[in-house]
Amino acid sequence: MQQVVQEIKNLSIGFTSKKGEQISILKNISTTINKGETVGIVGESGSGKSTLALAMMGYVKHGLFTISGECIYQSNDILKMKNRELENIRGRKIAMIPQNAGQSLTPNLKIGYQIDEALRLHTNFQKEDRDVKISELLNKVRLPSPEIIAKRYPHELSGGQQQRVAVAMALAGSPDLLLLDEPTTGLDVTTQAHVLELLNFIAKDTGTSMVYVSHDLGAIAQVSDRVIVMYSGEIVLDGPVRTILKNPIHPYTYGLLKSIPKLTLSGLPNSMSGSQPQPGTIKEGCSFYDRCEFAEDKCKINTPELEFVSELNTSVRCFNHKKLHKKKDEDTKSSKKVLRKLTKNEILDISSVSISYAKQKFIEQLLNKIDDTNPTVKDINIKIDKGETLALVGESGSGKSTILKSIAGLIKAKNGIIKFDKNKILSNDLKKRDANYLRAIQLIFQNPDESLNPNHTVEEIVSQPLKLYFGLSGNELKQKIIEVLKKVRLGEFYLTRYPRQLSGGEKQRVAVARAFAAKPDIILCDEVTSALDVSVQAAVLNLLQELKVDFGTTYIFVSHDLAVVKAISDRVAVLYQGRLCEIGPSESVYKFPSHPYTEVLLGAVLEPDPDIKPKLVAEDIVEEKPPEKGCSFQGRCPRLLGQICKTDVPPWQIDENGNAIRCHIKINDLKNQQTSN
Amino acid sequence: MTLVIKQEKPKSTFSKIVEIISTMASRPSGLIGLIILVFHVTLAITSPLYAPHDYKAIDPSLMLQAPSSEYWFGTDSLGRDVFTRTILGGRTALTVTFFGSLIALLWGGALGIFCGLVGGKIDDVVMRIIDAFLSIPWILAMLLIVSLLGTSTIVLIPALGFFYGKGIVRVARAATHDVIAKDFIVSARARGHGNFSIIWNEILPNVRDAIMVEGAMRWSWMLLGFSSLSFLGFGVSPPTPDWGLMISNARGLMSFAYWAVLAPIFGLSSLIIGINLTADAFAKALGIDRSTKAPV
Ligand code: SF4
Ligand code: SF4
């Protein structure tokens, strides 16, 4: 008999709308968390997963209230507890690591002091014991030299290290249950893999039950024993991780898994239509009805209950789940990927571009002397053909966004020339650029919440480039806006809406529409899908692909997500610390031989499959700035050749597929080494 | 793709204003504030039509009469009707401070947005200058200006507008700073929009609310300031009725002719409270939290 740590019974949480209606965010949630078990709760934004996690700590956000049900910890309902009683449980017995753990550390207190504080609050240790315990905790989360770390301030640590400190603090009270809200979102790929591996180890080592809340199925797959899938405030699927991810018997999960780009697939994933309904809009029937490919008439009227399927040990909320039982991966074959027509028509030529962030001293400015021998981005040479999709990948600090901004003219390049359409030199000063070149290059940003003016309607947003570049007005302008919106599959009624009235995917479509309204030749995409929900991401990628076919647009696509890049790009450039490591056709970049850094990156990708474990080949240390000389990757390279890497800049080598790698190791040796292990 | 969309009508500016006002009136405090404000404004506009007596008719035989059916609020030390003078006494104050606030709003908002936008050294220098001005007691500076240029409204409005615009500069600058880092500004820049277009289309709609709320708040401060000037004899010149001046004239006689003081005090404080409550409700209706910095 398994010991239950927490039991949630018929929990409903909601709020009262302006009209006085009671609207549920969580509907009748029942589940149990067993001792030593790791449970992943997945869902997209608005699915109620964070509300559920907070409720597990006895916390209900301001404005929300418990409609019914209970959350039982040690035979008490923690949702009914007084604050005083809760203090003994929160942080001690049930701890939480919030999203953006780095920001939850107090910036002006030393790490050691903060952990000491947590220990003082949550344990009965004396001062001397606490000091020992601090080192122990820092050791446990694998931070190098605990004594030094303890004396540092949070901002002196990298994102991954801050996350580890947050884990150490959460472990201070030896909790029974640890809740993690998006524990690795925002971390670099390699760091992410390391942190998850550490958490896995801690779970096994201490027997702590863990609940992961995440939208990232890749991360969930690596750590969970059991997965709960939430949709629109309900549990739609609850079962062992392998069953959920390999044989998803709920149509939502099934579609979701198909819409995730994977390294093992080529081409774009299938997209899922629509988006999650707003709370309170579904009165009867299945909440997934609008988007479901298996829907039948009965689903519209009758609400499915959570049903236990004993042969799969899984609970599912769907009338038609049997249809999915035997359904294997046969139709996860990817959809069309339009191969670039090999027109050798160069549209952009970036040659020897260097960009420096270093502040110049006043006197140097006067003398017009630029004195930075080690710029942030150095020696970038890339030629881009018309109609091609080039991806720039790398972790934070790789300079990928910086390069994008310098193409757009937002950051002045220190050296080098960017030529547009064969011979037209683009000034590095935005103000000096010809209006026609400004029109030709458009940007799409990561987060549409930031890139769309919240006080403008969709009509105003899309009208801007049309007015600016084509001088349209009146009815002509309106017709054009409607036409552009149609291209991104948005109807005319969107014209009068404000960004806050749109879903994430719709907002990004508006941003895409604004870029395309300028009839650009090149579109610069800066992490355009990373702020979007998984099911929406694929739809936006597909849209970009279709528009490319229609208009022959060239994309420069910046992303940290290697699977997304693989799905959309024709050619990939890998960057480390502002230096190019590898560039080539995407099929061959994703195949060995690879530059050692590409190898590390590819190894760290988290696939939504519990049987594909990431390979952790290099440490996830973060380098502040590129090395003065030699190879940019020397500090972390798992295949370091020797002294030569520290002194000489490695030469370019090209393999038979046209894949260029910058490394001192001979390309064939690399291939042998990489294929042998 | 099936999309379930609630159709919404585009809102005109007029209906937006109606919506804001009805939100303001939906809370008791906002409703009270609005009623007081509307009452005062109506009174200021219409009072000359029905003022029962001549505000400047001096009659020594009627000195310091207690309230009666003829003289509702009694008479002052010169025998003038206090009721008449009270209902007329807010006119100058309201006009001067209203236009003064408008001027404060315009220059404060413009300079604040400018500073927020350019940033760097220029911003630093301008803010230092503003700080330096802030450290001068404004009343001293006002006295200096008034004694040099006189007390006409043409002097008072811009002078008050200037001194009360400092706070608005700060608010406008801070709001602009928040907006300026957003990608939609970067996006507009990358498209090649000019500075003017960026300020007008991208920044202004996002800082307007904060600036207007601050302006409304400054209004009540300015009213207090103006009345203080009158009280000291530098605001409105006699015999024009003004609350500050009336309080100043009658305060010595408070022990036996309290009515001559109480009436203008009531007029002034109710107007300030009215403006304050309205400004608060306005801020809430626009979704701006002012709870951390209550005025007066
Ligand atoms: S109940 Fe019907 S609509 Fe709902 S998920 Fe199942 S098949 Fe789709
Ligand atoms: S040049 Fe040396 S340090 Fe750089 S990637 Fe190759 S082996 Fe590693």
Coordinates of N, CA and C in Angstrom, one line a residue, chain A residues 273-275 281 290-291 362 405 408 410 430-431 438-439 441-443 445-447 449-456 461 464-465 468-469 489 493-494 496-498 501 506 509 514, chain B residues 1-11 16 19 23 121 179 181-195 197-198 200-209:
Chain A
S273 N -5.9 23.2 -34.5 CA -6.6 24.5 -34.8 C -7.1 25.1 -33.5
G274 N -7.5 26.3 -33.5 CA -8.1 27.0 -32.4 C -7.3 27.2 -31.2
S275 N -7.9 27.6 -30.1 CA -7.2 27.7 -28.9 C -8.1 27.4 -27.7
T281 N -16.8 29.9 -20.7 CA -17.5 30.0 -22.0 C -18.2 28.6 -22.3
D290 N -14.6 21.9 -29.7 CA -14.3 22.8 -30.8 C -13.0 22.4 -31.6
R291 N -12.1 21.8 -30.9 CA -10.8 21.6 -31.6 C -10.6 20.1 -31.9
F362 N 34.8 58.4 -22.8 CA 34.4 59.7 -23.5 C 35.6 60.2 -24.4
K405 N 19.5 42.2 -34.7 CA 19.3 43.6 -34.5 C 20.2 44.4 -35.4
A408 N 18.7 44.6 -38.7 CA 17.6 45.6 -38.8 C 18.0 47.0 -38.6
L410 N 19.1 48.2 -35.7 CA 18.9 48.7 -34.4 C 20.1 48.8 -33.5
L430 N 20.4 53.4 -38.6 CA 19.0 53.3 -39.1 C 18.5 54.6 -39.7
K431 N 18.8 55.7 -39.2 CA 18.3 57.0 -39.7 C 18.8 57.2 -41.1
L438 N 14.3 49.9 -45.5 CA 13.6 49.7 -44.2 C 12.4 48.8 -44.4
R439 N 11.7 49.1 -45.5 CA 10.5 48.3 -45.8 C 10.9 46.9 -46.1
I441 N 13.1 45.0 -45.0 CA 13.5 44.1 -43.8 C 12.6 44.4 -42.7
Q442 N 11.8 43.4 -42.3 CA 10.8 43.5 -41.2 C 11.2 42.5 -40.1
L443 N 10.8 42.9 -38.9 CA 11.1 42.1 -37.7 C 9.8 41.6 -37.1
F445 N 8.8 39.9 -33.4 CA 9.4 39.7 -32.0 C 8.9 38.5 -31.3
Q446 N 9.6 38.2 -30.2 CA 9.3 37.0 -29.4 C 7.9 37.1 -28.8
N447 N 7.7 38.2 -28.1 CA 6.5 38.2 -27.3 C 5.5 39.2 -27.8
D449 N 2.9 40.3 -26.7 CA 2.4 41.2 -25.6 C 3.3 42.5 -25.6
E450 N 4.5 42.3 -25.9 CA 5.4 43.4 -25.9 C 5.5 44.2 -27.2
S451 N 5.3 43.4 -28.3 CA 5.5 44.0 -29.6 C 4.3 44.7 -30.2
L452 N 3.1 44.4 -29.6 CA 2.0 45.1 -30.1 C 1.6 46.2 -29.0
N453 N 1.3 47.4 -29.5 CA 0.9 48.5 -28.6 C -0.4 48.2 -28.0
P454 N -0.5 48.0 -26.7 CA -1.8 47.6 -26.0 C -2.9 48.6 -26.3
N455 N -2.6 49.8 -26.6 CA -3.6 50.8 -26.8 C -4.0 51.0 -28.3
H456 N -3.5 50.1 -29.1 CA -3.9 50.2 -30.6 C -4.8 49.0 -30.9
I461 N -2.7 48.7 -35.7 CA -1.4 48.1 -35.8 C -1.0 47.7 -37.2
Q464 N -0.1 50.6 -39.8 CA 1.1 51.4 -39.7 C 2.1 51.3 -40.9
P465 N 2.5 50.0 -41.2 CA 3.4 49.9 -42.3 C 2.7 50.4 -43.6
L468 N 2.9 54.1 -43.7 CA 4.2 54.6 -43.8 C 4.9 54.3 -45.1
Y469 N 4.8 53.1 -45.6 CA 5.5 52.8 -46.8 C 4.7 53.0 -48.1
R489 N -5.0 34.3 -41.7 CA -6.2 33.6 -41.2 C -6.9 34.3 -40.1
F493 N -13.6 40.8 -38.4 CA -14.1 41.3 -37.1 C -13.0 41.5 -36.1
Y494 N -11.7 41.1 -36.5 CA -10.6 41.4 -35.6 C -10.2 42.8 -35.6
T496 N -11.4 45.7 -34.9 CA -11.6 46.6 -33.8 C -11.2 46.1 -32.5
R497 N -10.4 45.0 -32.5 CA -10.1 44.4 -31.2 C -8.7 44.9 -30.7
Y498 N -8.6 44.9 -29.4 CA -7.3 45.3 -28.8 C -6.5 44.0 -28.5
Q501 N -7.6 41.5 -26.0 CA -8.8 40.6 -26.3 C -8.5 39.4 -27.2
E506 N -3.3 34.4 -31.7 CA -3.9 35.4 -32.5 C -3.0 36.7 -32.5
R509 N -0.2 36.2 -34.7 CA -0.6 36.4 -36.1 C -0.7 37.8 -36.5
R514 N 1.5 42.4 -39.5 CA 2.1 43.7 -39.6 C 3.4 43.6 -40.4
Chain B
M1 N -11.4 26.2 -39.5 CA -11.3 26.6 -38.1 C -12.6 27.2 -37.5
T2 N -13.1 26.7 -36.5 CA -14.3 27.3 -35.9 C -13.9 28.2 -34.8
L3 N -14.3 29.4 -34.9 CA -13.9 30.3 -33.8 C -15.2 30.9 -33.2
V4 N -15.3 30.8 -31.9 CA -16.5 31.4 -31.3 C -16.1 32.7 -30.8
I5 N -16.5 33.7 -31.4 CA -16.1 35.1 -31.1 C -17.3 35.9 -30.8
K6 N -17.3 36.6 -29.7 CA -18.3 37.5 -29.3 C -18.1 38.8 -30.1
Q7 N -19.1 39.2 -30.9 CA -18.9 40.4 -31.7 C -19.0 41.6 -30.8
E8 N -18.0 42.5 -31.0 CA -18.1 43.7 -30.2 C -18.1 44.9 -31.2
K9 N -18.8 45.9 -30.8 CA -18.9 47.1 -31.6 C -17.7 47.9 -31.2
P10 N -17.1 48.6 -32.2 CA -16.0 49.5 -31.9 C -16.5 50.6 -31.0
K11 N -15.7 51.1 -30.1 CA -16.2 52.1 -29.2 C -15.7 53.5 -29.7
K16 N -16.5 55.9 -24.8 CA -15.4 55.6 -23.8 C -15.5 56.5 -22.6
E19 N -18.3 55.6 -20.5 CA -18.0 54.4 -19.7 C -17.1 54.7 -18.5
T23 N -18.1 54.2 -14.6 CA -17.3 53.3 -13.7 C -16.9 54.2 -12.5
K121 N 22.4 61.7 -20.9 CA 22.9 62.9 -20.2 C 21.9 64.0 -20.2
V179 N 7.6 52.4 -21.0 CA 7.1 52.0 -22.3 C 8.2 51.9 -23.3
A181 N 11.1 50.7 -23.4 CA 11.9 49.5 -23.6 C 11.1 48.4 -24.3
K182 N 9.8 48.7 -24.5 CA 8.9 47.6 -25.1 C 9.2 47.4 -26.5
D183 N 9.0 46.2 -27.0 CA 9.3 45.9 -28.4 C 8.5 46.7 -29.4
F184 N 7.3 47.1 -29.0 CA 6.5 47.8 -30.0 C 7.2 49.2 -30.4
I185 N 8.0 49.7 -29.5 CA 8.7 50.9 -29.8 C 9.9 50.6 -30.7
V186 N 10.6 49.5 -30.4 CA 11.7 49.0 -31.2 C 11.2 48.7 -32.6
S187 N 10.0 48.1 -32.6 CA 9.4 47.7 -33.9 C 9.1 49.0 -34.7
A188 N 8.6 50.0 -34.1 CA 8.3 51.2 -34.8 C 9.6 51.9 -35.3
R189 N 10.6 51.8 -34.5 CA 11.9 52.4 -34.9 C 12.5 51.6 -36.1
A190 N 12.4 50.3 -36.0 CA 13.0 49.5 -37.1 C 12.2 49.7 -38.4
R191 N 10.9 50.0 -38.3 CA 10.2 50.3 -39.5 C 10.6 51.7 -40.1
G192 N 11.2 52.5 -39.3 CA 11.6 53.8 -39.8 C 10.7 55.0 -39.4
H193 N 9.8 54.8 -38.5 CA 9.0 55.9 -38.0 C 9.9 57.0 -37.4
G194 N 9.5 58.2 -37.6 CA 10.2 59.3 -37.0 C 9.9 59.5 -35.5
N195 N 10.7 60.3 -34.8 CA 10.4 60.5 -33.4 C 9.1 61.0 -33.1
S197 N 6.3 60.7 -34.7 CA 5.3 59.7 -34.9 C 5.3 58.7 -33.8
I198 N 6.5 58.3 -33.3 CA 6.7 57.4 -32.2 C 6.0 58.0 -31.0
W200 N 3.7 60.3 -30.7 CA 2.3 60.5 -30.9 C 1.5 59.2 -30.9
N201 N 2.0 58.3 -31.7 CA 1.2 57.0 -31.9 C 1.6 55.9 -30.9
E202 N 2.8 55.9 -30.5 CA 3.2 54.7 -29.6 C 3.3 55.1 -28.2
I203 N 3.9 56.2 -27.8 CA 4.1 56.5 -26.4 C 2.9 57.1 -25.8
L204 N 2.4 58.2 -26.4 CA 1.3 59.0 -25.8 C 0.1 58.1 -25.4
P205 N -0.4 57.2 -26.2 CA -1.6 56.5 -25.8 C -1.3 55.6 -24.5
N206 N 0.0 55.3 -24.3 CA 0.3 54.5 -23.1 C 0.7 55.3 -21.9
V207 N 1.0 56.6 -22.0 CA 1.3 57.3 -20.8 C 0.2 58.3 -20.5
R208 N -0.7 58.5 -21.4 CA -1.8 59.5 -21.3 C -2.5 59.4 -20.0
D209 N -2.9 58.2 -19.7 CA -3.7 58.0 -18.5 C -3.0 58.4 -17.2

